[in-house]
């Protein structure tokens, strides 16, 4: 178990919440997961690996913003249990910092108004927590590809 996040240690997953790890690792097309609970970790690890992406986990939005380079390549996966306005504010903050990195939101609500609000805030995609492996993999892959294309043009 990761001592700070109460997350299982998963081979191939870099946990970035540890304060000693304040430098950006080698640039790899990666999913930067924020506040991902350990019950979702396996699904996200499998989807990221199937898409050929690395996975870096951060316990909080602040730890991601403090640790990752604004020139990082990949996508942010934001787990949200918050109200739509709080999640939209987090998406706005991420979009301002990572101007070329799409934000994918895993949200418990599938209400159309919630999805529309988060998309208007700049989310690349809003997925329900019970989204299929295939849908999650395709979404993460498409978001990371978009980031890569925007950094090479």
Coordinates of N, CA and C in Angstrom, one line a residue:
X1 N 0.8 -1.2 0.0 CA 0.0 0.0 0.0 C 0.9 1.2 0.0
X2 N 0.4 2.3 -0.7 CA 1.1 3.5 -0.7 C 0.9 4.2 0.6
X3 N 1.9 4.6 1.3 CA 1.7 5.1 2.7 C 0.9 6.4 2.8
X4 N 0.9 7.3 1.8 CA 0.2 8.5 1.9 C -1.2 8.5 1.3
X5 N -1.4 7.6 0.3 CA -2.6 7.6 -0.4 C -3.5 6.5 -0.1
X6 N -3.0 5.5 0.7 CA -3.8 4.3 0.9 C -4.2 3.6 -0.4
X7 N -3.2 3.6 -1.3 CA -3.4 3.0 -2.6 C -2.5 1.8 -2.7
X8 N -2.9 0.8 -3.4 CA -2.1 -0.4 -3.5 C -0.9 -0.1 -4.4
X9 N 0.3 -0.6 -4.1 CA 1.4 -0.5 -5.0 C 1.2 -1.3 -6.3
X10 N 1.1 -0.7 -7.4 CA 0.8 -1.4 -8.6 C 2.0 -1.3 -9.6
X11 N 2.6 -2.4 -10.1 CA 3.7 -2.3 -11.0 C 3.4 -1.5 -12.2
X12 N 4.3 -0.6 -12.6 CA 4.1 0.2 -13.7 C 3.4 1.5 -13.4
X13 N 3.0 1.7 -12.2 CA 2.3 2.9 -11.8 C 3.2 3.8 -10.9
X14 N 3.4 5.0 -11.3 CA 4.2 5.9 -10.5 C 3.3 6.8 -9.7
X15 N 3.5 6.7 -8.4 CA 2.7 7.5 -7.5 C 3.5 8.8 -7.2
X16 N 2.9 9.9 -7.4 CA 3.6 11.2 -7.3 C 3.2 12.0 -6.1
X17 N 2.5 11.5 -5.1 CA 2.1 12.2 -4.0 C 3.3 12.4 -3.0
X18 N 4.3 11.5 -3.1 CA 5.4 11.5 -2.2 C 6.2 12.8 -2.4
X19 N 6.5 13.6 -1.3 CA 7.1 14.8 -1.4 C 8.6 14.7 -2.0
X20 N 9.2 13.6 -1.7 CA 10.6 13.4 -2.3 C 10.6 13.3 -3.8
X21 N 9.4 13.1 -4.4 CA 9.3 12.9 -5.8 C 8.8 14.2 -6.4
X22 N 9.4 15.3 -6.2 CA 8.9 16.5 -6.7 C 9.3 16.9 -8.1
X23 N 10.2 16.1 -8.7 CA 10.6 16.4 -10.0 C 9.8 15.6 -11.0
X24 N 9.6 16.1 -12.2 CA 8.9 15.4 -13.2 C 9.7 14.3 -13.8
X25 N 9.2 13.1 -13.8 CA 10.0 11.9 -14.4 C 10.1 12.1 -15.9
X26 N 10.9 11.2 -16.5 CA 11.1 11.3 -17.9 C 9.8 11.4 -18.6
X27 N 9.8 12.3 -19.7 CA 8.5 12.5 -20.4 C 8.0 11.3 -21.1
X28 N 6.9 10.8 -20.7 CA 6.2 9.7 -21.2 C 4.8 10.1 -21.4
X29 N 4.2 9.6 -22.5 CA 2.8 9.9 -22.7 C 2.0 9.2 -21.6
X30 N 1.4 10.0 -20.7 CA 0.8 9.4 -19.5 C -0.5 9.9 -19.1
X31 N -1.2 9.2 -18.3 CA -2.5 9.6 -17.7 C -2.0 10.1 -16.3
X32 N -2.4 11.3 -16.0 CA -2.2 12.0 -14.7 C -3.5 11.9 -13.9
X33 N -3.6 10.9 -13.0 CA -4.8 10.6 -12.3 C -4.8 11.4 -11.0
X34 N -5.9 12.1 -10.7 CA -6.1 12.9 -9.5 C -7.2 12.4 -8.6
X35 N -6.8 12.1 -7.4 CA -7.8 11.7 -6.3 C -8.5 10.4 -6.7
X36 N -7.7 9.5 -7.4 CA -8.3 8.2 -7.8 C -8.4 7.3 -6.6
X37 N -9.6 6.8 -6.2 CA -9.6 5.9 -5.1 C -9.1 4.5 -5.5
X38 N -8.6 3.8 -4.5 CA -8.0 2.5 -4.9 C -9.0 1.5 -5.5
X39 N -10.3 1.7 -5.3 CA -11.2 0.8 -5.9 C -11.3 1.0 -7.4
X40 N -10.9 2.2 -7.9 CA -10.9 2.5 -9.3 C -9.5 2.2 -10.0
X41 N -8.5 2.1 -9.1 CA -7.1 2.0 -9.6 C -6.9 0.9 -10.7
X42 N -7.4 -0.3 -10.3 CA -7.2 -1.4 -11.3 C -7.8 -1.2 -12.6
X43 N -9.0 -0.7 -12.7 CA -9.7 -0.4 -13.9 C -8.9 0.7 -14.7
X44 N -8.4 1.7 -14.1 CA -7.6 2.7 -14.8 C -6.3 2.2 -15.2
X45 N -5.6 1.5 -14.4 CA -4.3 0.9 -14.7 C -4.4 0.0 -16.0
X46 N -5.4 -0.8 -16.0 CA -5.7 -1.7 -17.1 C -6.0 -0.9 -18.4
X47 N -6.8 0.1 -18.3 CA -7.1 0.9 -19.5 C -5.9 1.7 -20.0
X48 N -5.2 2.2 -19.1 CA -4.0 3.0 -19.5 C -3.0 2.1 -20.1
X49 N -2.7 0.9 -19.5 CA -1.8 0.0 -20.1 C -2.2 -0.5 -21.5
X50 N -3.5 -0.8 -21.6 CA -4.1 -1.3 -22.9 C -3.9 -0.2 -24.0
X51 N -3.9 1.1 -23.6 CA -3.8 2.2 -24.5 C -2.3 2.5 -24.7
X52 N -1.4 1.8 -24.0 CA 0.0 2.1 -24.2 C 0.5 3.4 -23.5
X53 N -0.2 3.7 -22.4 CA 0.1 5.0 -21.7 C 0.6 4.6 -20.3
X54 N 1.4 5.5 -19.8 CA 1.9 5.4 -18.4 C 0.8 6.0 -17.5
X55 N 0.9 5.8 -16.2 CA -0.1 6.3 -15.2 C 0.7 6.9 -14.0
X56 N 0.3 8.1 -13.7 CA 0.9 8.7 -12.5 C -0.3 9.2 -11.7
X57 N -0.2 8.8 -10.4 CA -1.3 9.1 -9.5 C -0.9 10.3 -8.5
X58 N -1.8 11.1 -8.3 CA -1.6 12.3 -7.4 C -2.8 12.3 -6.4
X59 N -2.5 12.5 -5.1 CA -3.6 12.4 -4.1 C -4.5 13.6 -4.2
X60 N -4.0 14.8 -4.6 CA -4.8 16.0 -4.7 C -4.5 16.8 -6.0
X61 N -5.4 17.7 -6.3 CA -5.1 18.5 -7.4 C -3.9 19.4 -7.2
X62 N -3.7 19.9 -5.9 CA -2.6 20.7 -5.6 C -1.3 19.9 -5.8
X63 N -1.2 18.6 -5.4 CA 0.0 17.9 -5.6 C 0.3 17.7 -7.0
X64 N -0.6 17.6 -7.9 CA -0.4 17.5 -9.3 C 0.2 18.8 -9.8
X65 N -0.5 19.9 -9.5 CA 0.0 21.2 -10.0 C 1.4 21.6 -9.4
X66 N 1.7 21.1 -8.2 CA 3.0 21.4 -7.7 C 4.1 20.5 -8.3
X67 N 3.8 19.3 -8.8 CA 4.8 18.4 -9.2 C 5.0 18.3 -10.7
X68 N 3.9 18.4 -11.5 CA 4.0 18.1 -12.9 C 4.3 19.4 -13.7
X69 N 5.0 19.2 -14.7 CA 5.4 20.3 -15.6 C 4.1 20.7 -16.4
X70 N 4.0 22.0 -16.7 CA 2.9 22.4 -17.5 C 3.0 22.0 -18.9
X71 N 4.2 21.5 -19.3 CA 4.4 21.0 -20.7 C 4.3 19.5 -20.7
X72 N 3.7 18.9 -19.7 CA 3.5 17.4 -19.7 C 2.7 17.0 -20.9
X73 N 2.9 15.7 -21.3 CA 2.1 15.2 -22.5 C 1.3 14.0 -22.0
X74 N 0.0 14.0 -22.4 CA -0.9 13.0 -22.0 C -2.3 13.5 -21.7
X75 N -2.9 13.1 -20.6 CA -4.2 13.6 -20.2 C -4.3 13.6 -18.7
X76 N -5.2 14.4 -18.2 CA -5.5 14.4 -16.7 C -6.8 13.6 -16.6
X77 N -6.8 12.7 -15.6 CA -8.0 12.0 -15.3 C -8.4 12.4 -13.9
X78 N -9.5 13.2 -13.8 CA -10.0 13.8 -12.6 C -11.1 13.0 -12.0
X79 N -10.9 12.4 -10.9 CA -12.0 11.7 -10.2 C -12.8 12.7 -9.4
X80 N -14.1 12.7 -9.4 CA -14.8 13.8 -8.7 C -16.0 13.2 -8.0
X81 N -16.1 13.5 -6.7 CA -17.3 13.3 -5.9 C -17.9 14.6 -5.5
X82 N -17.4 15.7 -6.1 CA -17.9 17.0 -5.7 C -19.1 17.5 -6.5
X83 N -19.6 18.6 -6.0 CA -20.7 19.2 -6.8 C -20.1 19.7 -8.2
X84 N -21.0 19.9 -9.1 CA -20.6 20.2 -10.4 C -19.8 21.5 -10.5
X85 N -20.2 22.5 -9.7 CA -19.4 23.8 -9.7 C -18.0 23.6 -9.2
X86 N -17.8 22.8 -8.2 CA -16.4 22.5 -7.7 C -15.6 21.8 -8.8
X87 N -16.2 20.8 -9.4 CA -15.5 20.0 -10.4 C -15.2 20.9 -11.6
X88 N -16.2 21.7 -12.0 CA -15.9 22.7 -13.1 C -14.8 23.6 -12.8
X89 N -14.7 24.1 -11.6 CA -13.6 25.0 -11.2 C -12.3 24.2 -11.3
X90 N -12.3 23.0 -10.9 CA -11.0 22.2 -11.0 C -10.6 22.0 -12.4
X91 N -11.6 21.7 -13.3 CA -11.3 21.5 -14.7 C -10.7 22.9 -15.3
X92 N -11.3 24.0 -14.9 CA -10.8 25.3 -15.3 C -9.4 25.5 -14.9
X93 N -9.1 25.1 -13.6 CA -7.7 25.3 -13.1 C -6.7 24.4 -13.9
X94 N -7.1 23.2 -14.1 CA -6.3 22.2 -14.9 C -6.1 22.7 -16.3
X95 N -7.1 23.2 -17.0 CA -7.0 23.7 -18.3 C -6.1 24.9 -18.4
X96 N -6.1 25.8 -17.4 CA -5.3 27.0 -17.4 C -3.8 26.6 -17.2
X97 N -3.5 25.5 -16.4 CA -2.1 25.1 -16.2 C -1.6 24.2 -17.3
X98 N -2.4 23.2 -17.7 CA -2.0 22.3 -18.8 C -2.7 22.7 -20.0
X99 N -2.3 23.7 -20.7 CA -3.0 24.3 -21.9 C -3.2 23.3 -23.0
X100 N -2.3 22.3 -23.1 CA -2.4 21.3 -24.2 C -2.8 19.9 -23.8
X101 N -3.1 19.8 -22.5 CA -3.4 18.4 -22.0 C -4.9 18.3 -21.7
X102 N -5.6 17.5 -22.3 CA -7.1 17.3 -22.1 C -7.4 16.8 -20.7
X103 N -8.5 17.1 -20.2 CA -9.0 16.7 -18.9 C -10.2 15.8 -19.1
X104 N -10.1 14.5 -18.6 CA -11.2 13.6 -18.6 C -11.7 13.5 -17.2
X105 N -13.0 13.6 -17.0 CA -13.6 13.6 -15.7 C -14.3 12.3 -15.5
X106 N -14.1 11.6 -14.4 CA -14.9 10.4 -13.9 C -15.8 11.0 -12.9
X107 N -17.1 11.0 -13.1 CA -18.0 11.6 -12.3 C -19.2 10.7 -12.0
X108 N -19.7 10.7 -10.8 CA -20.8 9.8 -10.4 C -22.1 10.2 -11.0
X109 N -22.3 11.4 -11.5 CA -23.6 11.8 -12.0 C -23.6 11.6 -13.5
X110 N -24.7 11.1 -14.0 CA -24.8 11.0 -15.5 C -25.9 11.9 -16.0
X111 N -26.3 12.9 -15.1 CA -27.3 13.8 -15.5 C -26.8 14.7 -16.6
X112 N -27.6 14.9 -17.6 CA -27.2 15.7 -18.7 C -26.7 17.1 -18.4
X113 N -27.3 17.7 -17.4 CA -26.9 19.1 -17.0 C -25.5 19.1 -16.4
X114 N -25.1 18.0 -15.7 CA -23.8 17.9 -15.1 C -22.8 17.7 -16.2
X115 N -23.0 16.8 -17.1 CA -22.1 16.5 -18.3 C -21.9 17.8 -19.1
X116 N -23.0 18.5 -19.4 CA -22.9 19.7 -20.2 C -22.1 20.8 -19.5
X117 N -22.3 21.0 -18.2 CA -21.6 22.0 -17.4 C -20.1 21.7 -17.4
X118 N -19.7 20.4 -17.2 CA -18.3 20.0 -17.2 C -17.7 20.2 -18.6
X119 N -18.4 19.8 -19.6 CA -17.9 20.0 -21.0 C -17.7 21.5 -21.3
X120 N -18.6 22.3 -20.9 CA -18.5 23.8 -21.1 C -17.3 24.3 -20.3
X121 N -17.0 23.7 -19.2 CA -15.8 24.1 -18.4 C -14.5 23.8 -19.1
X122 N -14.6 22.9 -20.1 CA -13.4 22.5 -20.8 C -13.0 21.1 -20.7
X123 N -13.8 20.2 -20.1 CA -13.5 18.8 -20.0 C -13.5 18.2 -21.4
X124 N -12.5 17.3 -21.7 CA -12.4 16.6 -23.0 C -13.6 15.6 -23.1
X125 N -13.8 14.9 -21.9 CA -14.9 13.9 -21.8 C -15.3 13.8 -20.4
X126 N -16.6 13.4 -20.2 CA -17.1 13.1 -18.9 C -17.6 11.7 -18.9
X127 N -17.0 10.9 -18.1 CA -17.4 9.4 -18.1 C -18.0 9.1 -16.7
X128 N -19.0 8.2 -16.7 CA -19.5 7.7 -15.5 C -18.5 6.7 -14.9
X129 N -18.6 6.6 -13.6 CA -17.6 5.7 -12.9 C -17.7 4.3 -13.3
X130 N -18.8 3.9 -13.8 CA -19.0 2.5 -14.2 C -18.8 2.3 -15.8
X131 N -18.1 3.3 -16.4 CA -17.8 3.1 -17.8 C -17.1 1.9 -18.1
X132 N -17.3 1.3 -19.3 CA -16.6 0.1 -19.6 C -15.1 0.3 -19.8
X133 N -14.4 -0.8 -19.7 CA -12.9 -0.8 -19.9 C -12.6 -0.2 -21.3
X134 N -13.4 -0.7 -22.3 CA -13.1 -0.2 -23.7 C -13.4 1.3 -23.8
X135 N -14.4 1.8 -23.2 CA -14.7 3.2 -23.3 C -13.7 4.0 -22.6
X136 N -13.3 3.6 -21.4 CA -12.2 4.3 -20.7 C -10.9 4.3 -21.5
X137 N -10.5 3.1 -22.0 CA -9.3 3.0 -22.8 C -9.3 3.9 -24.0
X138 N -10.4 3.9 -24.8 CA -10.5 4.7 -26.0 C -10.5 6.2 -25.6
X139 N -11.1 6.6 -24.6 CA -11.2 8.0 -24.2 C -9.8 8.5 -23.8
X140 N -9.1 7.7 -22.9 CA -7.8 8.1 -22.5 C -6.8 8.1 -23.6
X141 N -6.9 7.2 -24.5 CA -6.0 7.2 -25.7 C -6.3 8.4 -26.6
X142 N -7.5 8.7 -26.9 CA -7.9 9.8 -27.7 C -7.4 11.2 -27.1
X143 N -7.6 11.3 -25.8 CA -7.1 12.5 -25.1 C -5.6 12.6 -25.1
X144 N -4.9 11.6 -24.9 CA -3.4 11.6 -24.9 C -2.9 11.9 -26.3
X145 N -3.6 11.3 -27.3 CA -3.2 11.6 -28.7 C -3.4 13.0 -29.1
X146 N -4.5 13.6 -28.6 CA -4.7 15.0 -28.8 C -3.6 15.9 -28.2
X147 N -3.2 15.6 -27.0 CA -2.2 16.3 -26.3 C -0.8 16.2 -27.1
X148 N -0.5 15.0 -27.6 CA 0.7 14.8 -28.3 C 0.7 15.6 -29.6
X149 N -0.4 15.6 -30.3 CA -0.6 16.3 -31.6 C -0.4 17.8 -31.3
X150 N -1.0 18.3 -30.3 CA -1.0 19.8 -30.0 C 0.4 20.2 -29.6
X151 N 1.2 19.3 -29.1 CA 2.6 19.7 -28.7 C 3.6 19.6 -29.8
X152 N 3.2 18.9 -30.9 CA 4.1 18.7 -32.0 C 3.8 19.6 -33.2
X153 N 2.7 20.4 -33.0 CA 2.4 21.3 -34.1 C 2.8 22.7 -33.8

